[in-house]
XYZ file of C-alpha atoms in Angstrom:
677
model
C 0.000 0.000 0.000
C 1.272 3.503 -0.803
C 1.909 5.862 2.070
C -1.043 8.044 3.021
C -1.328 11.257 0.989
C 0.002 14.369 2.604
C -2.481 17.076 3.611
C -3.935 18.742 0.542
C -2.573 22.145 -0.450
C -4.700 24.778 -2.168
C -4.582 24.466 -5.980
C -3.610 20.767 -6.049
C -5.404 18.609 -8.606
C -7.147 15.345 -7.721
C -6.701 12.188 -9.760
C -8.855 9.084 -9.235
C -7.447 5.690 -10.334
C -10.160 3.021 -10.717
C -8.831 -0.515 -11.348
C -9.746 -3.856 -9.763
C -6.162 -5.103 -9.991
C -4.345 -3.917 -6.847
C -0.889 -4.095 -8.434
C -1.883 -1.871 -11.361
C -3.838 0.489 -9.150
C -1.032 0.922 -6.635
C 1.565 1.275 -9.374
C -0.397 4.122 -10.973
C -0.948 5.810 -7.639
C 2.762 5.683 -6.876
C 3.677 6.857 -10.367
C 1.310 9.817 -10.426
C 1.674 11.073 -6.857
C 3.587 14.359 -6.442
C 3.368 17.514 -4.278
C 0.992 19.204 -6.739
C -1.351 16.280 -7.125
C -3.548 14.098 -4.875
C -4.035 10.588 -6.197
C -6.938 8.474 -4.936
C -7.755 4.850 -5.663
C -10.877 2.672 -6.043
C -11.431 -0.967 -7.095
C -15.113 -0.956 -8.016
C -17.778 1.278 -9.503
C -19.433 1.696 -6.142
C -16.188 2.567 -4.376
C -15.234 4.979 -7.143
C -18.515 6.878 -6.848
C -18.066 7.105 -3.078
C -14.467 8.346 -3.262
C -15.381 10.901 -5.962
C -18.268 12.176 -3.846
C -16.134 12.481 -0.709
C -13.226 14.211 -2.483
C -14.989 16.420 -4.978
C -14.026 17.834 -7.269
C -12.081 15.173 -9.130
C -10.106 16.581 -12.054
C -8.858 13.421 -13.835
C -10.098 9.822 -13.592
C -8.211 6.751 -14.982
C -11.018 4.205 -15.302
C -10.612 0.573 -16.297
C -13.247 -0.419 -18.837
C -14.040 -3.731 -17.132
C -14.796 -3.607 -13.425
C -16.211 -6.349 -11.187
C -19.510 -4.570 -10.462
C -20.098 -2.769 -13.711
C -18.822 -1.144 -16.864
C -16.139 1.528 -16.772
C -18.098 3.277 -19.533
C -21.143 3.591 -17.262
C -18.930 4.795 -14.406
C -17.376 7.412 -16.663
C -20.831 8.583 -17.682
C -21.933 8.929 -14.014
C -18.756 10.744 -13.010
C -19.158 13.239 -15.848
C -22.711 13.944 -14.786
C -21.664 14.721 -11.201
C -18.477 16.606 -12.254
C -18.973 18.344 -15.634
C -15.319 19.473 -16.009
C -13.851 16.036 -15.255
C -11.428 14.535 -17.785
C -11.750 10.714 -18.251
C -8.924 8.413 -19.407
C -10.228 4.899 -20.138
C -7.935 1.860 -19.854
C -8.522 -1.652 -21.229
C -6.620 -4.911 -21.718
C -8.612 -5.752 -24.835
C -9.334 -2.596 -26.764
C -11.695 -2.802 -29.732
C -12.990 -0.335 -32.257
C -16.367 -0.439 -30.565
C -14.870 0.348 -27.163
C -12.999 3.296 -28.659
C -16.207 4.602 -30.193
C -17.974 4.240 -26.837
C -15.141 6.135 -25.168
C -15.532 9.001 -27.612
C -19.286 9.006 -27.204
C -19.097 9.148 -23.441
C -16.687 12.054 -23.676
C -13.442 10.427 -22.612
C -10.277 12.503 -22.962
C -7.979 9.548 -23.823
C -7.845 5.795 -24.202
C -4.887 3.673 -22.949
C -4.166 -0.018 -23.544
C -2.948 -2.295 -20.776
C -0.355 -3.359 -20.129
C 1.210 0.054 -20.661
C 4.085 -0.040 -23.130
C 5.694 3.059 -21.549
C 4.599 3.732 -18.007
C 6.037 7.264 -18.228
C 3.511 8.076 -20.958
C 0.746 7.654 -18.412
C 2.145 10.631 -16.503
C 2.233 12.652 -19.707
C -1.354 11.718 -20.590
C -2.566 12.580 -17.072
C -0.778 15.956 -17.142
C -2.441 16.817 -20.460
C -5.807 15.822 -19.000
C -5.134 18.025 -15.952
C -4.375 20.960 -18.218
C -7.529 20.331 -20.184
C -9.565 20.099 -16.968
C -8.010 23.357 -15.730
C -8.903 25.130 -18.957
C -12.418 23.720 -18.880
C -12.788 24.854 -15.275
C -11.616 28.381 -16.159
C -14.009 28.477 -19.094
C -16.812 27.388 -16.793
C -15.907 30.010 -14.175
C -15.702 32.733 -16.822
C -19.010 31.665 -18.276
C -20.581 31.642 -14.825
C -19.143 35.086 -14.033
C -20.370 36.373 -17.379
C -23.808 34.936 -16.713
C -23.937 36.559 -13.264
C -22.664 39.844 -14.680
C -25.283 39.697 -17.408
C -27.938 39.007 -14.798
C -26.818 41.942 -12.660
C -26.718 44.178 -15.708
C -30.237 43.134 -16.677
C -31.535 43.796 -13.180
C -29.845 47.198 -12.992
C -30.933 47.998 -16.538
C -34.552 47.169 -15.768
C -34.661 48.653 -12.261
C -32.839 51.918 -13.036
C -35.026 54.974 -12.343
C -33.082 56.794 -15.059
C -33.719 56.154 -18.723
C -31.088 53.995 -20.457
C -30.710 53.975 -24.241
C -28.212 51.739 -26.059
C -27.537 52.515 -29.740
C -25.038 52.045 -32.545
C -22.833 55.151 -32.747
C -22.324 54.791 -36.498
C -25.995 54.579 -37.481
C -27.711 55.957 -34.379
C -30.105 52.995 -34.385
C -31.432 52.190 -30.919
C -30.774 48.579 -29.927
C -32.097 48.473 -26.391
C -33.992 50.647 -23.894
C -35.367 50.113 -20.409
C -38.867 50.801 -19.123
C -37.784 54.159 -17.629
C -36.811 55.337 -21.132
C -40.200 54.301 -22.467
C -41.899 56.307 -19.701
C -39.640 59.309 -20.186
C -40.276 59.530 -23.924
C -43.969 58.593 -23.576
C -43.939 55.465 -25.742
C -43.237 51.736 -25.473
C -39.862 49.996 -25.423
C -40.666 48.059 -28.593
C -41.550 51.328 -30.353
C -38.222 52.903 -29.408
C -36.033 49.960 -30.452
C -35.135 50.340 -34.133
C -35.661 54.121 -34.130
C -32.714 56.491 -34.450
C -31.595 58.627 -31.553
C -32.031 61.686 -33.799
C -35.778 61.374 -33.254
C -35.206 61.981 -29.535
C -33.122 65.116 -29.996
C -34.647 68.576 -29.785
C -33.251 71.578 -31.618
C -33.264 73.653 -28.425
C -30.582 73.530 -25.751
C -30.699 74.619 -22.151
C -29.754 78.279 -21.679
C -26.330 79.093 -20.306
C -28.000 80.525 -17.195
C -29.526 77.139 -16.451
C -28.125 75.262 -13.449
C -27.275 72.419 -15.854
C -25.859 74.334 -18.773
C -23.585 72.593 -21.281
C -20.498 74.512 -20.316
C -20.478 73.555 -16.641
C -21.897 70.069 -17.143
C -19.457 68.881 -19.813
C -16.542 69.487 -17.490
C -17.974 66.800 -15.244
C -18.667 64.330 -18.049
C -22.375 65.122 -17.935
C -24.306 66.981 -20.603
C -27.573 68.852 -20.113
C -29.803 69.143 -23.146
C -33.401 69.321 -24.303
C -34.768 66.066 -25.755
C -37.992 65.484 -27.635
C -40.641 62.988 -26.656
C -42.421 60.909 -29.229
C -45.406 63.261 -28.982
C -43.118 66.190 -29.871
C -43.053 67.829 -26.436
C -39.642 69.013 -25.170
C -38.112 67.735 -21.940
C -34.997 68.892 -20.082
C -32.600 66.020 -19.378
C -29.116 65.348 -18.042
C -27.076 62.731 -19.936
C -23.994 60.669 -19.055
C -22.542 58.651 -21.941
C -20.211 55.677 -22.321
C -19.023 53.195 -24.979
C -18.497 49.445 -24.848
C -17.638 46.712 -27.330
C -14.930 46.725 -29.977
C -14.321 49.363 -32.621
C -16.226 47.393 -35.271
C -19.304 46.452 -33.258
C -19.147 48.997 -30.445
C -22.280 50.430 -28.814
C -22.984 53.682 -27.012
C -24.984 53.722 -23.785
C -26.671 56.860 -22.482
C -28.044 57.220 -18.970
C -30.677 59.977 -19.182
C -32.156 61.734 -16.164
C -35.251 63.939 -16.133
C -34.201 67.281 -14.579
C -37.426 69.219 -15.059
C -38.053 69.357 -11.301
C -34.480 70.483 -10.705
C -34.788 73.214 -13.340
C -38.094 74.355 -11.833
C -36.587 74.268 -8.341
C -33.647 76.313 -9.547
C -35.952 78.839 -11.165
C -37.986 78.995 -7.962
C -34.791 79.430 -5.945
C -33.752 82.322 -8.158
C -37.175 83.890 -7.805
C -36.944 83.553 -4.020
C -33.445 85.015 -4.089
C -34.807 87.937 -6.085
C -37.625 88.375 -3.585
C -35.113 88.187 -0.739
C -32.924 90.808 -2.375
C -36.000 92.957 -2.874
C -36.983 92.445 0.765
C -33.474 93.423 1.868
C -33.641 96.481 -0.362
C -37.015 97.426 1.069
C -35.725 96.827 4.593
C -32.710 99.025 3.940
C -34.888 101.761 2.470
C -37.292 101.365 5.374
C -34.489 101.797 7.886
C -33.339 104.828 5.937
C -36.874 106.238 5.886
C -37.339 105.634 9.600
C -33.931 107.067 10.355
C -34.488 110.348 8.559
C -38.222 110.735 9.290
C -37.824 112.120 12.808
C -35.246 114.807 12.022
C -36.700 115.579 8.599
C -40.202 116.005 9.973
C -38.856 118.266 12.721
C -37.349 120.476 10.021
C -40.591 120.441 8.042
C -42.574 121.332 11.157
C -40.412 124.406 11.633
C -40.646 125.375 7.944
C -44.421 124.896 7.741
C -45.313 126.614 11.004
C -42.992 129.587 10.700
C -44.081 130.044 7.077
C -47.670 130.066 8.362
C -46.712 132.711 10.919
C -45.196 134.909 8.186
C -48.203 134.399 5.895
C -50.677 135.301 8.641
C -48.706 138.395 9.611
C -48.483 139.570 6.007
C -52.208 138.988 5.507
C -53.084 141.103 8.555
C -50.987 144.122 7.588
C -52.697 147.263 6.345
C -50.840 147.171 3.060
C -51.703 143.515 2.505
C -52.775 144.197 -1.075
C -49.283 145.376 -1.974
C -47.830 142.261 -0.365
C -49.725 139.760 -2.487
C -46.480 138.649 -4.179
C -44.855 138.008 -0.771
C -47.919 136.059 0.400
C -47.787 133.951 -2.781
C -44.091 133.260 -2.167
C -44.808 132.056 1.339
C -47.652 129.900 0.016
C -45.166 128.296 -2.398
C -42.869 127.522 0.561
C -45.781 125.955 2.428
C -46.816 123.936 -0.613
C -43.265 122.635 -1.088
C -42.954 121.752 2.611
C -46.266 119.897 2.557
C -45.132 118.015 -0.554
C -41.931 117.050 1.245
C -43.988 115.815 4.197
C -46.065 113.735 1.776
C -42.893 112.144 0.364
C -41.780 111.230 3.889
C -45.164 109.639 4.604
C -44.917 107.668 1.364
C -41.442 106.437 2.287
C -42.749 105.238 5.633
C -45.832 103.681 4.038
C -44.056 101.571 1.430
C -41.476 100.496 4.025
C -44.338 99.610 6.435
C -43.081 101.953 9.104
C -45.916 104.436 8.986
C -48.241 104.312 11.961
C -50.993 101.832 11.142
C -54.421 102.326 12.736
C -56.776 99.766 11.167
C -60.533 100.015 11.539
C -63.523 98.231 10.043
C -64.752 100.211 7.039
C -67.063 99.982 4.067
C -64.805 100.694 1.096
C -67.780 101.872 -0.956
C -68.301 104.681 1.550
C -64.612 105.582 1.314
C -64.780 105.685 -2.500
C -67.969 107.794 -2.450
C -66.400 110.252 0.016
C -63.419 110.659 -2.335
C -65.397 110.764 -5.583
C -65.538 114.542 -5.783
C -61.832 114.886 -5.028
C -60.937 112.202 -7.584
C -63.039 113.911 -10.289
C -61.252 117.167 -9.594
C -57.877 115.366 -9.679
C -58.594 113.688 -13.025
C -59.499 116.958 -14.698
C -62.230 117.841 -17.151
C -60.866 115.732 -20.013
C -61.010 112.420 -18.139
C -64.346 110.838 -17.223
C -64.716 109.071 -13.883
C -66.953 105.989 -13.789
C -67.796 104.243 -10.515
C -69.135 100.678 -10.477
C -69.610 99.747 -6.840
C -70.917 96.327 -5.846
C -73.940 95.865 -3.597
C -73.918 94.422 -0.080
C -70.169 94.126 0.075
C -68.585 92.807 3.269
C -66.509 95.135 5.393
C -62.713 95.112 5.456
C -60.278 96.005 8.211
C -57.848 98.649 6.949
C -56.367 101.971 7.952
C -58.958 104.334 6.490
C -56.526 107.176 5.827
C -54.084 104.812 4.153
C -56.802 103.254 1.993
C -57.824 106.745 0.897
C -54.197 107.215 -0.134
C -54.414 103.990 -2.169
C -57.479 105.268 -4.042
C -55.933 108.680 -4.733
C -52.549 107.276 -5.805
C -54.085 104.764 -8.220
C -56.409 107.430 -9.639
C -53.490 109.822 -10.166
C -51.466 107.033 -11.754
C -54.367 106.313 -14.137
C -54.711 109.997 -15.026
C -51.017 110.273 -15.862
C -51.330 107.306 -18.259
C -53.964 109.132 -20.346
C -52.443 111.478 -22.908
C -55.516 113.582 -23.791
C -59.072 112.382 -23.201
C -60.130 109.099 -21.677
C -61.862 107.433 -18.780
C -61.081 105.873 -15.408
C -63.255 103.216 -13.746
C -63.328 102.663 -9.980
C -64.892 99.268 -9.318
C -65.584 97.262 -6.168
C -66.823 93.672 -6.033
C -66.777 90.541 -3.919
C -65.258 87.419 -5.471
C -66.247 84.211 -3.617
C -63.710 81.470 -3.120
C -63.968 78.657 -5.667
C -64.819 75.214 -4.358
C -61.440 73.865 -5.501
C -59.466 76.553 -3.672
C -57.919 75.616 -0.361
C -57.247 77.708 2.712
C -59.416 79.627 5.096
C -61.797 82.432 4.245
C -64.855 82.814 2.082
C -63.475 84.983 -0.705
C -61.876 88.352 -1.376
C -63.122 91.897 -1.697
C -61.530 93.416 -4.814
C -61.131 97.116 -5.546
C -59.856 97.894 -9.040
C -58.879 100.968 -11.029
C -58.991 100.741 -14.841
C -57.890 103.347 -17.361
C -57.730 103.432 -21.158
C -54.306 105.040 -21.224
C -51.020 104.094 -22.826
C -50.568 100.855 -20.864
C -47.401 99.436 -19.358
C -44.553 97.996 -21.396
C -43.963 94.294 -20.610
C -40.328 95.090 -19.764
C -41.524 97.440 -17.006
C -44.083 95.086 -15.437
C -41.566 93.515 -13.040
C -40.431 96.898 -11.730
C -43.530 99.079 -11.434
C -43.818 98.456 -7.678
C -40.106 99.094 -7.053
C -39.415 102.238 -5.048
C -38.210 105.197 -7.106
C -38.999 103.407 -10.386
C -41.038 105.597 -12.717
C -41.775 105.761 -16.426
C -42.664 109.434 -16.191
C -40.452 112.227 -17.476
C -37.741 113.529 -15.112
C -39.268 115.818 -12.520
C -42.781 114.459 -13.097
C -42.841 111.829 -10.355
C -40.989 110.468 -7.330
C -41.476 106.774 -8.178
C -43.026 106.179 -4.748
C -46.746 106.127 -5.610
C -47.151 102.451 -6.515
C -44.564 101.233 -4.005
C -46.505 103.122 -1.332
C -49.752 101.496 -2.450
C -48.137 98.061 -2.368
C -46.825 98.632 1.155
C -50.232 99.791 2.420
C -52.118 96.909 0.800
C -49.751 94.221 2.073
C -49.744 95.763 5.550
C -53.520 95.318 5.539
C -53.122 91.626 4.650
C -54.060 92.124 1.006
C -52.454 91.731 -2.396
C -52.063 93.984 -5.405
C -51.657 92.937 -9.034
C -51.836 94.530 -12.465
C -52.811 93.615 -16.001
C -52.060 95.817 -18.977
C -52.381 95.960 -22.748
C -50.088 98.478 -24.359
C -52.082 101.183 -26.103
C -55.428 99.953 -24.746
C -55.919 99.806 -20.983
C -54.445 98.986 -17.578
C -56.146 97.616 -14.461
C -54.781 97.531 -10.917
C -56.469 95.011 -8.611
C -56.406 95.443 -4.829
C -57.566 92.257 -3.079
C -58.474 92.474 0.631
C -59.742 89.851 3.089
C -63.286 90.503 4.333
C -64.164 90.753 8.003
C -67.339 89.923 9.908
C -66.903 92.852 12.307
C -69.261 95.829 12.296
C -68.135 98.972 10.531
C -66.665 101.809 12.539
C -68.667 105.001 12.286
C -66.334 107.554 10.741
C -66.746 111.211 11.606
C -64.688 113.777 9.748
C -62.716 115.858 12.202
C -63.674 119.529 12.198
C -61.124 122.026 13.505
C -62.218 123.357 16.867
C -61.907 127.068 17.565
C -63.078 126.790 21.154
C -61.009 129.182 23.216
C -58.591 127.929 25.816
C -59.533 128.018 29.458
C -56.070 128.894 30.674
C -55.029 125.238 30.990
C -51.395 124.450 31.692
C -49.536 122.438 29.072
C -46.111 120.931 29.732
C -44.377 121.021 26.309
C -41.266 118.836 25.997
C -39.090 118.638 22.856
C -35.317 118.574 22.467
C -35.609 120.475 19.156
C -35.862 124.121 20.251
C -37.245 125.366 16.913
C -40.108 122.849 16.941
C -40.765 123.549 20.630
C -40.934 127.319 20.098
C -43.293 126.895 17.130
C -45.678 124.679 19.121
C -45.482 127.019 22.114
C -46.292 130.005 19.891
C -49.340 128.268 18.382
C -50.698 127.113 21.749
C -49.791 130.336 23.585
C -51.594 132.422 20.968
C -54.700 130.297 21.640
C -54.635 131.201 25.357
C -52.910 128.177 26.926
C -50.263 128.507 29.616
C -47.141 126.837 28.218
C -44.230 125.459 30.226
C -41.310 124.451 28.014
C -38.690 121.773 28.707
C -35.985 120.476 26.388
C -35.408 117.143 28.157
C -37.170 114.569 30.276
C -35.163 115.501 33.375
C -36.103 119.181 32.999
C -39.765 118.235 32.534
C -39.742 116.136 35.731
C -38.317 119.074 37.665
C -40.931 121.480 36.275
C -43.730 119.053 37.077
C -42.507 118.736 40.654
C -42.312 122.527 41.125
C -45.934 122.741 39.948
C -47.038 120.377 42.666
C -47.155 117.400 40.285
C -50.145 118.905 38.483
C -50.455 119.956 34.824
C -53.459 119.674 32.523
C -51.676 118.114 29.551
C -48.280 116.655 28.664
C -47.291 117.360 25.044
C -44.009 115.538 24.490
C -41.736 114.406 21.711
C -41.134 110.645 21.717
C -37.503 110.355 20.662
C -35.262 112.375 22.953
C -31.775 111.712 24.330
C -31.394 109.900 27.669
C -35.145 109.757 28.366
C -37.761 109.054 25.691
C -41.198 110.618 25.670
C -43.012 107.419 26.672
C -40.602 106.896 29.585
C -41.291 110.477 30.710
C -45.047 109.897 30.401
C -44.831 106.748 32.513
C -42.959 108.553 35.292
C -45.352 111.528 35.297
C -48.440 109.264 35.277
C -47.032 107.526 38.356
C -47.153 110.948 40.054
C -50.393 112.162 38.419
C -52.639 109.225 37.370
C -55.189 111.430 35.548
C -52.555 113.092 33.343
C -53.512 113.486 29.686
C -50.733 112.873 27.171
C -50.193 113.746 23.522
C -47.136 112.232 21.889
C -45.740 114.708 19.364
C -43.281 112.977 17.058
C -41.842 112.888 13.573
C -41.750 109.096 13.532
C -43.593 106.908 16.016
C -43.320 103.158 16.330
C -46.428 101.064 15.843
C -46.236 100.069 19.525
C -46.529 103.720 20.607
C -49.408 104.250 18.166
C -51.204 101.147 19.472
C -50.734 102.318 23.054
C -52.244 105.710 22.243
C -55.170 104.121 20.370
C -56.014 101.804 23.299
C -55.647 104.398 26.045
C -58.238 107.160 26.301
C -55.728 109.317 28.230
C -53.327 109.357 25.264
C -53.232 110.596 21.677
C -50.634 110.795 18.941
C -49.835 113.847 16.793
C -47.388 113.329 13.946
C -45.003 116.014 12.751
C -45.135 118.156 10.746
C -48.364 119.491 12.197
C -50.689 122.300 11.108
C -51.960 124.986 13.461
C -55.605 123.935 13.267
C -54.788 120.225 13.598
C -52.711 120.705 16.732
C -55.205 123.096 18.354
C -58.121 120.773 17.577
C -56.391 117.733 19.085
C -55.305 119.617 22.229
C -58.782 121.030 22.783
C -60.457 117.659 22.185
C -58.036 115.972 24.573
C -58.622 118.510 27.342
C -62.415 118.314 26.938
C -62.524 114.513 26.795
C -64.440 112.852 29.651
C -62.133 110.201 31.010
C -62.599 107.422 33.581
C -60.098 107.192 36.438
C -56.893 105.442 35.487
C -54.982 103.016 37.654
C -51.253 103.670 37.219
C -50.343 99.987 37.413
C -52.419 99.307 34.300
C -50.010 101.272 32.080
C -47.958 98.757 30.074
C -44.195 98.876 30.782
C -42.555 101.171 28.258
C -39.680 98.793 27.642
C -42.223 96.539 25.917
C -43.449 99.359 23.686
C -40.264 100.516 22.011
C -38.537 98.808 19.130
C -34.926 99.445 18.259
C -34.669 100.093 14.539
C -31.515 101.978 13.769
C -31.897 103.941 16.987
C -35.438 105.117 16.130
C -38.750 104.428 17.805
């Protein structure tokens, strides 16, 4: 018996020797054994099948044709079934032509005759069989790997969410597509196969400003383009391309991704960026408007009031007739100052920093109250038509600001009409459609239509921008429409415009309705009731404004005590026994603001009446004054009659007792916007 085989090393081949003659079997085992080969032996068919099963895989089998328990041919056939890459060498002591044919039919690698003429040739034959088995095994492994790769490719090809198109680069004929490509191009896979890729190409390309433009995409091996569906509709896609196969039968594969959502998202992002830039611009302008409003309105208050003093003095002189030119000059100064004050109010309105006092109103009543003024504003060559809806719901807006909306839109319409024409003021209620989401029952729409020159499409995106105007230089500030937009949006509404050049333009103001009852509006009438000698504590750090107010109130018979700071006002109030009839104070003053001063004086004198006199008040201060019957707000610049009327009304107002602790803390009322209230 041969010595037991050494432990098997990786890569060693296995040879099975099947022969019922022990001498032959052992001789072959000894001859063939080497470090790179494991040689096993078996004497019968049954034993051979067992050894092959226990030591699989067997690479080469030397099988005797005649075995005690069966035919070597049958054994060879069974071994080949269990081990497809096995190489069989049949041996026989009596070879015949028929046995050779059977060996070929069964798939034997070689056929040897016993006794062996040259025992060394057996080693050579076995080595050739091993090489053949190794090659067959490699072919099998490559075929299996190719099959698995093909299977993976098919799965990826079919499951890919992106469209895949395979075509011949020379002819452009499509050879294969996946289901995603059929969906993308709105057809079937069978319809696409056989077509040329030219049918999927659109003449358009994505613009250079697109997030997926050719220039940036090609650097990354990806191309963005516009393809054409089978129905002719264009579609934006992103394409990555590759080639496979040889030069003669190569194919091109394109992986195509639908980027319509990305393009839309990018467009939306750019729109939002534009809106953000616009919001920042408006915020910056608003801060500028708020910053200059206080000082600018102080200057205007001085100009307007002292011009009024000069005008009144000139009018009362004996030679007033000869001073008509001087009176007209002063009137021009007053008109210019009032126009400047209007510009300041417009700046604050479009930047949403103007004091906002909303109330429930019937817009039809507002339009009717302004109808005469609007007709006069339009002039005799422009007809005014009003079409007001019936039973309209109320809206909650600042009445004075909505009047400004009506006037501004009417003036804008008049300026668009070259010679003769018409302007329509219309109000209507538009119910919410059943397919519209969100809360509410509809919108109240006020519109202004004119048959003027219209708006150029290139100007449509800018008409609400501050300081943008299509009028001739010197004919407009560019604040009218931006002011309207600020007022409307502050009231929770929206404004839009439609225009046909050379035909007509319509501005639509959409406001949310309210179920509240309308506030009864009474037009203020200047009061000339004489003063009763009441004492007014007047506080303003601007001496010119303070002297003007003191002169107006003193001439009306009030006793005026002036202070230029909060500390000085506190001292005066204490010297008077903590009793004055009215505090008239500026809001923004150094070291102590007007509302802080009012809080400290109210703590001493709970029934104190207060009028805040300011060039720019925060909304919190305005809200405080509107909720508190002991307080009012007078904006600068002020007119003589307006100031006297408010002071008299405040002093005559019947007020309930006030508990000092109910006054809200002032540190919750002020907002810090560039140092302004």
